[in-house]
Coordinates of C-alpha atoms in Angstrom, one line a residue:
M1 CA 0.1 0.0 0.1
R2 CA 1.6 3.4 -0.9
T3 CA 0.7 6.5 1.1
S4 CA 0.1 9.4 -1.3
I5 CA -1.4 13.1 -1.5
R6 CA -3.9 13.4 -4.6
I7 CA -3.7 16.0 -6.6
L8 CA -7.0 17.9 -6.8
S9 CA -9.3 18.2 -9.6
G10 CA -7.9 21.5 -11.2
L11 CA -5.3 19.4 -12.7
T12 CA -6.0 18.2 -16.3
V13 CA -4.3 16.4 -18.5
L14 CA -3.1 18.3 -21.5
G15 CA -3.4 16.4 -24.8
L16 CA -3.5 18.5 -27.7
L17 CA -1.0 20.0 -30.2
A18 CA -1.5 22.6 -33.0
C19 CA 0.2 24.0 -35.7
T20 CA -0.6 27.6 -34.7
T21 CA -0.5 28.8 -31.2
E22 CA -3.1 27.4 -29.0
T23 CA -4.3 28.1 -25.4
I24 CA -5.1 25.3 -23.0
V25 CA -6.7 26.4 -19.6
V26 CA -6.3 24.5 -16.4
Q27 CA -9.2 24.3 -14.1
G28 CA -7.9 25.8 -10.6
S29 CA -10.1 26.0 -7.5
G30 CA -8.4 29.7 -7.0
A31 CA -10.0 31.1 -10.2
P32 CA -12.3 33.8 -10.1
P33 CA -16.1 32.8 -10.9
G34 CA -16.5 33.0 -14.7
D35 CA -12.9 33.0 -15.8
V36 CA -12.4 29.6 -16.1
L37 CA -13.1 27.7 -19.3
G38 CA -13.2 23.9 -20.1
V39 CA -10.0 22.1 -21.2
G40 CA -9.4 22.7 -24.7
E41 CA -11.4 25.7 -25.3
P42 CA -9.7 28.8 -26.7
V43 CA -9.6 31.7 -24.4
P44 CA -11.9 34.6 -25.1
D45 CA -9.1 37.0 -26.5
D46 CA -8.2 36.1 -30.2
P47 CA -4.4 34.7 -29.9
A48 CA -3.7 36.9 -33.3
N49 CA -4.5 40.0 -31.3
D50 CA -2.1 39.0 -28.6
P51 CA 1.4 40.8 -29.1
S52 CA 3.1 38.3 -26.7
Q53 CA 1.9 35.2 -29.0
Q54 CA 3.3 36.6 -32.0
G55 CA 6.9 36.9 -33.6
D56 CA 9.8 34.9 -32.6
P57 CA 9.3 33.6 -29.1
T58 CA 13.1 32.9 -28.6
D59 CA 13.7 36.5 -28.8
K60 CA 14.5 38.7 -25.6
D61 CA 12.8 41.4 -27.2
S62 CA 9.5 39.8 -28.1
P63 CA 6.4 41.2 -26.3
A64 CA 5.5 39.8 -22.7
P65 CA 2.0 39.7 -21.5
P66 CA 1.4 42.0 -18.2
L67 CA 2.8 40.6 -15.2
V68 CA 1.8 40.6 -11.7
K69 CA 3.5 42.9 -9.2
G70 CA 4.7 41.7 -5.8
L71 CA 4.9 38.3 -6.9
S72 CA 8.2 36.3 -7.9
I73 CA 8.7 32.7 -9.3
S74 CA 10.7 31.2 -6.8
S75 CA 11.5 27.7 -8.6
V76 CA 10.3 25.6 -11.4
A77 CA 10.2 21.6 -11.0
V78 CA 9.5 18.9 -13.4
F79 CA 7.6 15.5 -12.1
Q80 CA 7.9 12.4 -14.7
A81 CA 8.1 10.3 -11.3
V82 CA 10.3 12.3 -9.3
K83 CA 10.8 15.8 -8.7
V84 CA 13.5 17.6 -10.6
D85 CA 14.1 21.0 -10.1
V86 CA 14.9 23.2 -13.4
M87 CA 15.0 26.6 -12.2
K88 CA 15.6 28.0 -8.6
E89 CA 15.8 31.6 -7.3
G90 CA 15.8 33.0 -10.9
R91 CA 18.7 30.9 -12.1
A92 CA 18.4 27.8 -14.5
L93 CA 19.9 24.4 -13.2
Q94 CA 22.2 22.9 -15.7
A95 CA 21.3 19.3 -16.7
S96 CA 24.6 18.3 -14.9
A97 CA 23.8 20.2 -11.5
R98 CA 20.3 18.3 -11.4
N99 CA 19.4 15.2 -9.3
A100 CA 17.9 13.5 -12.2
P101 CA 17.3 13.9 -16.1
V102 CA 14.2 15.5 -17.5
V103 CA 13.2 12.9 -20.1
A104 CA 12.5 13.6 -23.6
N105 CA 8.8 12.6 -24.9
R106 CA 7.6 11.4 -21.7
P107 CA 4.6 13.1 -20.3
A108 CA 5.3 15.7 -17.1
L109 CA 3.9 17.6 -14.4
F110 CA 5.4 21.2 -14.2
R111 CA 5.1 23.0 -10.9
V112 CA 5.4 26.6 -10.7
Y113 CA 6.5 27.7 -7.1
V114 CA 6.0 31.3 -6.2
K115 CA 6.7 33.7 -3.4
P116 CA 5.0 37.0 -2.4
A117 CA 6.7 40.3 -1.9
A118 CA 6.2 42.1 1.6
G119 CA 3.0 43.4 1.9
W120 CA 1.2 41.2 -1.0
Q121 CA -2.3 40.9 -0.5
S122 CA -4.2 37.5 -1.5
Q123 CA -5.1 37.8 -5.2
S124 CA -6.0 35.5 -8.2
V125 CA -2.9 35.1 -10.7
T126 CA -2.8 33.3 -14.1
A127 CA 0.1 31.5 -14.6
E128 CA 1.4 30.6 -18.2
L129 CA 3.8 27.9 -19.4
R130 CA 4.9 28.5 -22.8
L131 CA 7.0 25.5 -24.6
V132 CA 8.7 26.3 -27.9
D133 CA 10.4 23.6 -30.1
G134 CA 12.8 25.6 -32.4
T135 CA 10.7 28.4 -33.1
T136 CA 7.6 26.5 -33.2
R137 CA 5.2 27.7 -30.4
L138 CA 3.6 24.6 -28.6
P139 CA 0.0 24.7 -27.1
I140 CA 0.1 27.3 -24.2
V141 CA -1.0 26.1 -20.9
K142 CA -2.5 28.4 -18.2
D143 CA -3.5 27.9 -14.4
T144 CA -5.4 30.2 -12.1
K145 CA -4.8 30.3 -8.6
T146 CA -5.5 32.5 -5.5
I147 CA -2.1 33.1 -4.1
S148 CA -2.0 34.4 -0.3
A149 CA 1.3 32.9 0.7
A150 CA 4.4 31.1 -0.3
S151 CA 4.5 27.9 -2.3
T152 CA 5.2 24.5 -0.5
D153 CA 5.6 21.0 -1.7
E154 CA 2.7 19.7 0.6
N155 CA 0.2 22.3 -0.6
V156 CA -0.7 21.6 -4.3
E157 CA -3.0 24.3 -4.4
S158 CA -0.3 26.8 -3.5
T159 CA 1.7 26.3 -6.7
F160 CA 0.8 26.4 -10.2
N161 CA 0.5 23.3 -12.0
F162 CA 0.6 22.3 -15.9
E163 CA 0.2 18.7 -17.2
V164 CA 2.3 18.4 -20.1
P165 CA 2.0 15.6 -22.7
A166 CA 4.7 13.9 -24.4
T167 CA 4.0 14.9 -27.5
S168 CA 5.1 18.5 -26.1
L169 CA 8.5 17.4 -25.0
P170 CA 10.5 17.0 -27.9
P171 CA 14.2 16.9 -28.0
G172 CA 15.6 20.7 -27.7
V173 CA 12.4 22.1 -26.3
T174 CA 12.7 25.3 -24.5
Y175 CA 10.1 27.0 -22.1
Q176 CA 9.0 30.4 -20.8
V177 CA 6.8 31.0 -17.4
F178 CA 4.7 34.2 -16.9
L179 CA 2.8 35.0 -13.8
T180 CA 0.0 37.4 -15.5
D181 CA -2.3 40.2 -14.5
K182 CA -4.6 41.9 -16.8
A183 CA -4.0 45.1 -14.6
G184 CA -0.3 44.5 -14.7
A185 CA 2.5 45.9 -16.6
V186 CA 4.3 44.7 -19.6
P187 CA 8.0 44.2 -18.5
S188 CA 10.7 46.3 -20.1
G189 CA 13.8 44.7 -18.4
S190 CA 14.4 41.8 -15.9
D191 CA 11.4 40.9 -13.8
A192 CA 10.9 38.3 -11.4
A193 CA 7.3 37.3 -12.3
R194 CA 8.6 35.8 -15.5
F195 CA 11.4 33.1 -16.4
P196 CA 13.9 33.5 -18.1
L197 CA 14.0 36.8 -16.3
T198 CA 14.8 39.2 -19.0
G199 CA 12.7 37.5 -21.7
G200 CA 13.2 35.0 -24.6
V201 CA 13.3 31.1 -23.6
E202 CA 15.4 28.7 -21.5
D203 CA 16.6 25.4 -23.1
L204 CA 15.1 22.7 -20.6
Q205 CA 18.1 20.2 -21.6
I206 CA 15.8 17.7 -21.9
E207 CA 17.4 14.0 -22.5
K208 CA 16.7 11.1 -24.8
S209 CA 16.2 7.7 -23.0
G210 CA 14.0 5.7 -25.6
S211 CA 11.5 2.5 -25.1
L212 CA 11.7 0.0 -22.8
K213 CA 10.8 -3.6 -24.3
I214 CA 9.9 -6.5 -22.2
V215 CA 8.3 -10.0 -23.1
I216 CA 6.3 -11.9 -20.3
V217 CA 6.9 -15.3 -20.7
P218 CA 3.9 -17.5 -19.2
V219 CA 5.6 -20.2 -17.5
K220 CA 3.1 -23.3 -17.9
Y221 CA 3.7 -25.3 -14.6
D222 CA 3.8 -29.0 -15.2
A223 CA 5.7 -30.2 -12.4
D224 CA 2.5 -31.0 -10.5
G225 CA 0.4 -31.9 -13.5
S226 CA -1.7 -28.8 -13.4
G227 CA -0.4 -27.3 -16.5
R228 CA -1.1 -23.9 -14.6
I229 CA -0.5 -20.8 -16.8
P230 CA 0.1 -17.5 -15.0
D231 CA -2.3 -14.3 -15.9
V232 CA -1.4 -12.7 -19.1
S233 CA -4.8 -11.2 -19.8
A234 CA -5.1 -8.2 -21.7
A235 CA -5.8 -6.3 -18.6
Q236 CA -3.0 -7.8 -16.4
L237 CA -0.6 -6.7 -19.8
A238 CA -2.0 -3.3 -19.2
R239 CA -0.9 -3.1 -15.6
Y240 CA 2.5 -4.2 -16.5
K241 CA 2.9 -1.6 -19.0
K242 CA 1.2 1.2 -16.7
S243 CA 3.5 0.1 -13.7
F244 CA 6.6 0.2 -15.6
M245 CA 5.9 3.3 -17.4
T246 CA 5.0 4.9 -14.1
L247 CA 8.5 4.3 -12.5
Y248 CA 11.0 3.6 -15.2
A249 CA 12.8 6.5 -17.0
A250 CA 11.5 5.4 -20.6
S251 CA 9.6 7.4 -23.4
E252 CA 7.4 4.5 -24.1
V253 CA 6.9 1.1 -22.7
E254 CA 6.2 -1.9 -24.9
V255 CA 4.8 -5.2 -23.3
T256 CA 3.7 -8.5 -25.0
A257 CA 3.1 -11.9 -24.4
R258 CA 4.8 -14.8 -25.7
A259 CA 3.3 -18.3 -26.0
P260 CA 3.5 -20.3 -23.1
F261 CA 6.7 -22.2 -22.2
A262 CA 6.3 -25.5 -20.5
W263 CA 8.3 -26.2 -17.3
P264 CA 8.5 -29.5 -15.7
S265 CA 10.6 -29.3 -12.6
T266 CA 9.3 -27.9 -9.0
I267 CA 9.6 -24.5 -8.0
S268 CA 9.8 -23.8 -4.3
A269 CA 8.7 -21.2 -2.0
N270 CA 12.3 -21.8 -0.2
G271 CA 14.1 -20.8 -3.8
A272 CA 14.9 -24.2 -5.0
G273 CA 14.1 -24.4 -8.7
F274 CA 14.4 -20.4 -9.2
S275 CA 18.0 -20.6 -10.7
Q276 CA 17.1 -23.5 -13.3
I277 CA 14.1 -21.7 -14.4
L278 CA 16.1 -18.6 -15.0
Q279 CA 18.7 -20.1 -16.8
A280 CA 15.8 -21.6 -19.0
I281 CA 14.5 -18.4 -19.5
T282 CA 17.7 -16.8 -20.6
N283 CA 18.2 -19.7 -22.8
L284 CA 14.8 -19.1 -24.2
R285 CA 15.5 -15.5 -25.1
R286 CA 18.3 -16.8 -27.0
D287 CA 16.6 -19.4 -29.2
D288 CA 13.9 -17.1 -29.8
G289 CA 16.4 -14.7 -31.4
A290 CA 15.4 -12.0 -28.9
K291 CA 16.8 -8.6 -30.2
S292 CA 19.2 -6.9 -28.0
D293 CA 17.1 -4.2 -26.3
V294 CA 14.2 -6.6 -25.4
Y295 CA 14.4 -8.0 -21.7
Y296 CA 12.3 -11.4 -20.9
Y297 CA 10.4 -12.0 -17.9
G298 CA 9.2 -15.6 -16.8
A299 CA 5.9 -15.4 -15.0
L300 CA 5.6 -18.1 -12.7
A301 CA 2.3 -19.6 -10.9
P302 CA 3.7 -22.7 -8.9
R303 CA 0.5 -22.9 -6.8
A304 CA -3.0 -22.1 -7.3
S305 CA -2.5 -18.8 -5.8
F306 CA 0.2 -16.7 -4.2
G307 CA -1.2 -16.8 -0.8
T308 CA -0.9 -20.7 -1.1
F309 CA 2.6 -20.4 -2.2
C310 CA 3.7 -18.0 0.2
S311 CA 1.9 -18.9 3.4
G312 CA 5.1 -19.5 5.2
G313 CA 7.3 -16.8 3.6
C314 CA 8.6 -17.1 0.0
V315 CA 11.1 -16.1 -2.6
T316 CA 9.1 -14.3 -5.2
G317 CA 11.4 -14.0 -8.1
L318 CA 15.1 -14.0 -9.5
S319 CA 17.4 -12.5 -11.9
T320 CA 21.1 -11.7 -12.1
V321 CA 22.3 -8.0 -11.4
V322 CA 23.4 -7.1 -14.8
E323 CA 26.0 -4.2 -14.3
N324 CA 26.7 -3.4 -17.8
P325 CA 24.6 -2.6 -20.6
K326 CA 26.7 -4.8 -23.3
N327 CA 25.6 -8.2 -21.5
A328 CA 22.2 -8.3 -23.4
F329 CA 22.3 -12.2 -23.0
L330 CA 21.4 -11.7 -19.7
R331 CA 18.1 -9.6 -19.7
A332 CA 16.2 -12.0 -18.4
S333 CA 14.4 -12.5 -15.0
V334 CA 11.8 -14.7 -13.5
G335 CA 9.1 -13.8 -10.7
M336 CA 5.6 -14.3 -9.6
G337 CA 2.7 -14.2 -12.3
Y338 CA -0.6 -14.0 -10.2
P339 CA -3.3 -11.3 -11.0
G340 CA -3.3 -8.2 -9.7
Q341 CA -0.5 -5.6 -8.6
D342 CA 1.6 -7.7 -6.3
S343 CA 3.2 -9.6 -8.8
I344 CA 3.6 -7.0 -11.0
D345 CA 5.7 -4.7 -8.3
T346 CA 7.8 -8.1 -8.1
A347 CA 8.7 -7.7 -12.0
L348 CA 9.4 -4.0 -11.4
H349 CA 12.0 -5.2 -8.7
E350 CA 13.3 -8.1 -10.8
V351 CA 13.8 -6.5 -14.1
G352 CA 15.4 -3.5 -12.1
H353 CA 18.1 -5.9 -11.3
A354 CA 18.6 -6.8 -15.1
H355 CA 18.9 -3.0 -15.6
G356 CA 22.1 -3.3 -13.0
R357 CA 20.4 -2.1 -9.7
N358 CA 21.2 -3.6 -6.5
H359 CA 19.0 -3.7 -3.5
A360 CA 18.2 -0.6 -1.7
P361 CA 18.8 -0.8 2.2
C362 CA 15.6 -1.6 3.9
G363 CA 13.9 -4.7 5.0
G364 CA 17.0 -6.8 5.6
A365 CA 18.0 -6.8 2.0
S366 CA 21.3 -8.5 1.0
G367 CA 23.5 -7.2 -1.8
V368 CA 22.5 -3.7 -0.9
D369 CA 24.0 -0.8 -3.3
P370 CA 26.7 0.9 -1.4
N371 CA 26.2 4.1 -2.9
Y372 CA 22.4 4.5 -2.5
P373 CA 22.2 7.8 -0.7
Y374 CA 19.1 7.8 1.4
A375 CA 19.0 6.2 4.7
G376 CA 16.3 3.3 5.2
A377 CA 15.7 3.2 1.1
Q378 CA 13.9 6.7 1.5
I379 CA 13.2 8.2 -2.2
G380 CA 14.8 11.3 -1.5
V381 CA 12.6 13.8 -3.1
W382 CA 8.9 14.2 -4.1
G383 CA 7.4 11.4 -6.2
Y384 CA 4.6 11.8 -8.6
D385 CA 2.6 9.4 -10.7
I386 CA 1.9 10.7 -14.0
F387 CA -1.3 8.5 -14.2
E388 CA -3.1 8.6 -10.8
K389 CA -1.8 12.4 -10.4
T390 CA -0.6 11.6 -6.8
F391 CA 2.2 12.9 -5.0
L392 CA 4.5 10.8 -2.6
S393 CA 6.5 12.3 0.4
P394 CA 10.1 11.8 0.2
T395 CA 10.3 10.5 3.7
K396 CA 7.2 8.3 3.1
G397 CA 8.0 6.4 -0.2
R398 CA 10.6 3.7 -0.1
D399 CA 12.9 2.6 -3.4
M400 CA 11.2 -0.4 -5.3
M401 CA 14.9 -1.8 -5.0
G402 CA 14.5 -2.8 -1.3
Y403 CA 12.2 -4.9 0.8
C404 CA 9.7 -2.2 2.3
P405 CA 6.2 -1.4 1.6
N406 CA 5.0 2.0 0.1
E407 CA 7.2 1.3 -3.0
W408 CA 8.1 4.0 -5.4
V409 CA 11.4 5.2 -7.2
S410 CA 14.0 7.1 -5.9
D411 CA 15.6 9.8 -8.0
Y412 CA 19.2 7.5 -7.7
T413 CA 17.3 4.7 -9.4
F414 CA 15.3 6.7 -11.7
T415 CA 18.6 8.2 -13.1
A416 CA 20.5 4.8 -13.0
L417 CA 17.2 3.3 -14.9
F418 CA 17.4 6.4 -17.4
N419 CA 21.1 5.7 -18.1
R420 CA 20.6 2.0 -18.6
I421 CA 17.5 2.4 -20.8
A422 CA 19.5 4.8 -22.9
A423 CA 22.5 2.7 -23.2
V424 CA 20.3 0.0 -24.6
N425 CA 18.7 2.1 -27.2
G426 CA 22.1 3.4 -28.1
G427 CA 22.3 6.9 -26.6
S428 CA 24.3 8.4 -24.0
I429 CA 23.9 8.2 -20.0
S430 CA 22.6 11.6 -18.6
V431 CA 24.7 14.0 -16.9
S432 CA 22.0 14.7 -13.9
G433 CA 22.2 12.8 -10.7
P434 CA 24.7 10.1 -9.1
G435 CA 23.3 7.1 -10.5
G436 CA 25.6 6.2 -13.4
P437 CA 26.3 2.7 -14.3
A438 CA 28.9 0.2 -13.3
T439 CA 31.1 -0.8 -16.1
G440 CA 33.4 -3.3 -14.8
G441 CA 37.0 -3.6 -15.9
G442 CA 39.8 -6.1 -16.2
A443 CA 41.5 -7.8 -18.9
R444 CA 39.1 -8.8 -21.7
E445 CA 38.8 -11.9 -23.6
A446 CA 38.1 -12.6 -27.3
A447 CA 34.6 -13.0 -28.6
G448 CA 33.0 -16.3 -29.3
T449 CA 30.9 -18.9 -28.3
Y450 CA 30.5 -18.8 -24.1
R451 CA 29.2 -21.6 -21.9
M452 CA 27.0 -20.6 -19.0
A453 CA 26.8 -22.5 -15.6
T454 CA 24.4 -22.2 -12.7
V455 CA 26.4 -21.6 -9.4
D456 CA 24.4 -23.0 -6.3
A457 CA 24.7 -21.4 -2.4
D458 CA 27.5 -24.2 -1.5
G459 CA 29.6 -23.4 -4.6
S460 CA 28.9 -26.4 -6.8
V461 CA 28.5 -25.4 -10.6
A462 CA 26.6 -27.2 -13.3
W463 CA 26.6 -26.2 -17.0
G464 CA 23.2 -24.4 -17.9
G465 CA 23.9 -23.4 -21.7
E466 CA 25.8 -21.4 -24.2
V467 CA 25.4 -18.2 -26.2
D468 CA 27.4 -16.7 -29.2
L469 CA 28.6 -13.3 -28.4
A470 CA 29.8 -10.7 -30.9
E471 CA 32.1 -9.3 -27.8
E472 CA 33.2 -10.4 -24.5
P473 CA 31.0 -10.1 -21.6
A474 CA 31.7 -7.1 -19.5
G475 CA 31.3 -6.5 -15.8
G476 CA 30.8 -9.1 -13.1
Q477 CA 33.3 -10.5 -10.7
E478 CA 36.3 -11.9 -12.4
R479 CA 37.4 -15.6 -11.6
L480 CA 40.3 -17.5 -13.0
A481 CA 39.5 -20.1 -15.2
T482 CA 41.8 -23.0 -15.5
F483 CA 41.4 -25.6 -18.6
V484 CA 42.9 -29.2 -18.1
S485 CA 43.6 -31.9 -20.4
S486 CA 42.5 -35.4 -19.6
S487 CA 46.0 -36.4 -18.3
G488 CA 45.8 -33.4 -15.7
Q489 CA 48.0 -30.7 -17.5
T490 CA 47.3 -27.3 -17.4
I491 CA 46.8 -26.2 -20.8
T492 CA 45.8 -22.6 -20.2
Q493 CA 44.1 -20.2 -17.9
R494 CA 41.5 -17.5 -19.0
T495 CA 39.2 -15.3 -17.4
A496 CA 35.6 -16.2 -16.4
R497 CA 32.9 -13.9 -15.4
F498 CA 30.4 -14.1 -12.3
F499 CA 27.3 -12.7 -12.2
P500 CA 25.5 -13.0 -8.9
Y501 CA 21.8 -13.4 -8.2
D502 CA 19.7 -10.9 -6.4
H503 CA 17.8 -12.8 -4.0
L504 CA 19.7 -16.0 -3.6
P505 CA 23.2 -17.3 -2.7
G506 CA 24.9 -18.3 -6.3
G507 CA 24.6 -16.9 -9.7
V508 CA 25.3 -17.3 -13.3
L509 CA 29.1 -18.1 -14.3
V510 CA 30.0 -17.3 -17.8
V511 CA 33.1 -19.2 -19.0
P512 CA 34.9 -17.9 -22.4
P513 CA 35.9 -20.5 -25.0
G514 CA 38.8 -23.1 -24.2
P515 CA 41.3 -23.8 -26.4
G516 CA 40.2 -25.8 -29.5
D517 CA 36.5 -24.6 -28.9
S518 CA 37.1 -21.8 -31.6
K519 CA 35.6 -22.8 -35.3
L520 CA 38.6 -20.6 -36.7
V521 CA 41.3 -23.1 -35.3
S522 CA 43.3 -24.4 -38.1
K523 CA 43.2 -28.0 -38.7
V524 CA 46.9 -28.2 -39.6
R525 CA 47.9 -27.4 -35.5
A526 CA 44.8 -28.1 -33.5
P527 CA 45.7 -27.4 -29.5
E528 CA 45.5 -30.1 -26.9
A529 CA 42.2 -30.6 -26.1
W530 CA 40.9 -29.8 -22.9
A531 CA 38.8 -31.9 -20.6
T532 CA 37.7 -30.3 -17.4
V533 CA 37.6 -26.4 -16.3
R534 CA 38.2 -25.5 -12.6
V535 CA 37.1 -21.9 -11.9
A536 CA 38.6 -20.5 -8.9
G537 CA 36.2 -20.3 -5.5
L538 CA 34.1 -23.0 -6.9
K539 CA 33.5 -26.3 -5.4
N540 CA 33.6 -28.7 -8.6
A541 CA 35.4 -28.7 -12.1
L542 CA 33.2 -28.6 -14.9
A543 CA 33.6 -31.5 -17.8
R544 CA 33.9 -30.5 -21.3

């Protein structure tokens, strides 16, 4: 259950674009009677007769509308899941100084915070948000409020609030904000009732991530003879899509369901069987020829209901922590697939691990991210639900990568997810915030056919499949792999990489090709064949 503050009915989603300047009015409770129009209706004044809506909007000398006196803009923030200040005290915050990126082509709430001067008397004020794509004006949004005191995060009615659709936030978009008053004066110089202070537009420094693509694999559970299939109904897939879009820093989320995948082995509440089904889904992704930007999620229903499966406590999902975006072959996770939101919350968490996220420090989670910036997995800044139009306090919300209720996403995790999504889509990582990706280092082996093995809690290891890679895996823990002949002689040593699981001991071991495994080896002088490979720190050798 999430504790939240619902935005009042005064916030309305803007969903219009036009070739000519268009004005959208956001209904607010502070507007004077008779001065509020329905969303999408034109304002009474013809924009063609308004000098401030004509000419080049990027020109500082372009006319501004009459501005209110005695009220200044103290800050402007963009909410796409978390609060991101883009202007404070009259100065724009560069992307590198922000706590998180502003994501291109993603819906947003703009909040304009204001501060009255001494002697201010409560009165109605209309704020305007103007977005500009190049020199093309996007629809103007207006919000009217009665302002009696300085704005606060907690009081939604103390700020001017503008819902902006994804189509109005293209890369390179710029913006202007005005606090208008019909009885005010057109500014002739710097004025704190507008931003930029001296006119013109400010670059929003919006950043591009791209789409998140997830294939839900319904695992047909044959271990008990039931042939039970998880919920992949249209309604449940819509929940997956909405939930990932809510918390992940993507411009779009694509969720599809694959044909059921039959599984004959037992999956137990204590975690037994999870590593095997995860390896199977990883291999299925390979066998399906999934593109590098596609994540596979194996949805599980080992018992008739989640309550039955987890009556005494349970493991609900498993993934490797994929530190490096180059390791596309590991973009697979598994978790509960029962109807409703709880199983989807598990998917949000597990796919987060596949995006390189370790645990947030809450609820006794192991494998905690040492760089997580907030105690108790608090989200650090105000959260915002772009669909439900609710806010979540920075001290009430807990990051979804922890084990505590009231899950949301922190600005730290949001930035890290942005960086991974951008990297997977071939883009650049954000310069905002601290949540950059881990890269992993060390010597690199040649590309080729790699073999995967599952490592159990006791260090025992067994082959799990193989994968052809265009380049050697990155990240993970380096382990020395010694290839030995049938006579016991060491032939060569190479670097294997170990990728730990998130919720269980063990993980996935990726072993490079041994001598003689390459298809390019000369037939004239083949190297001595290897019979086993022993990996440092593991219990048993692996036979060829």
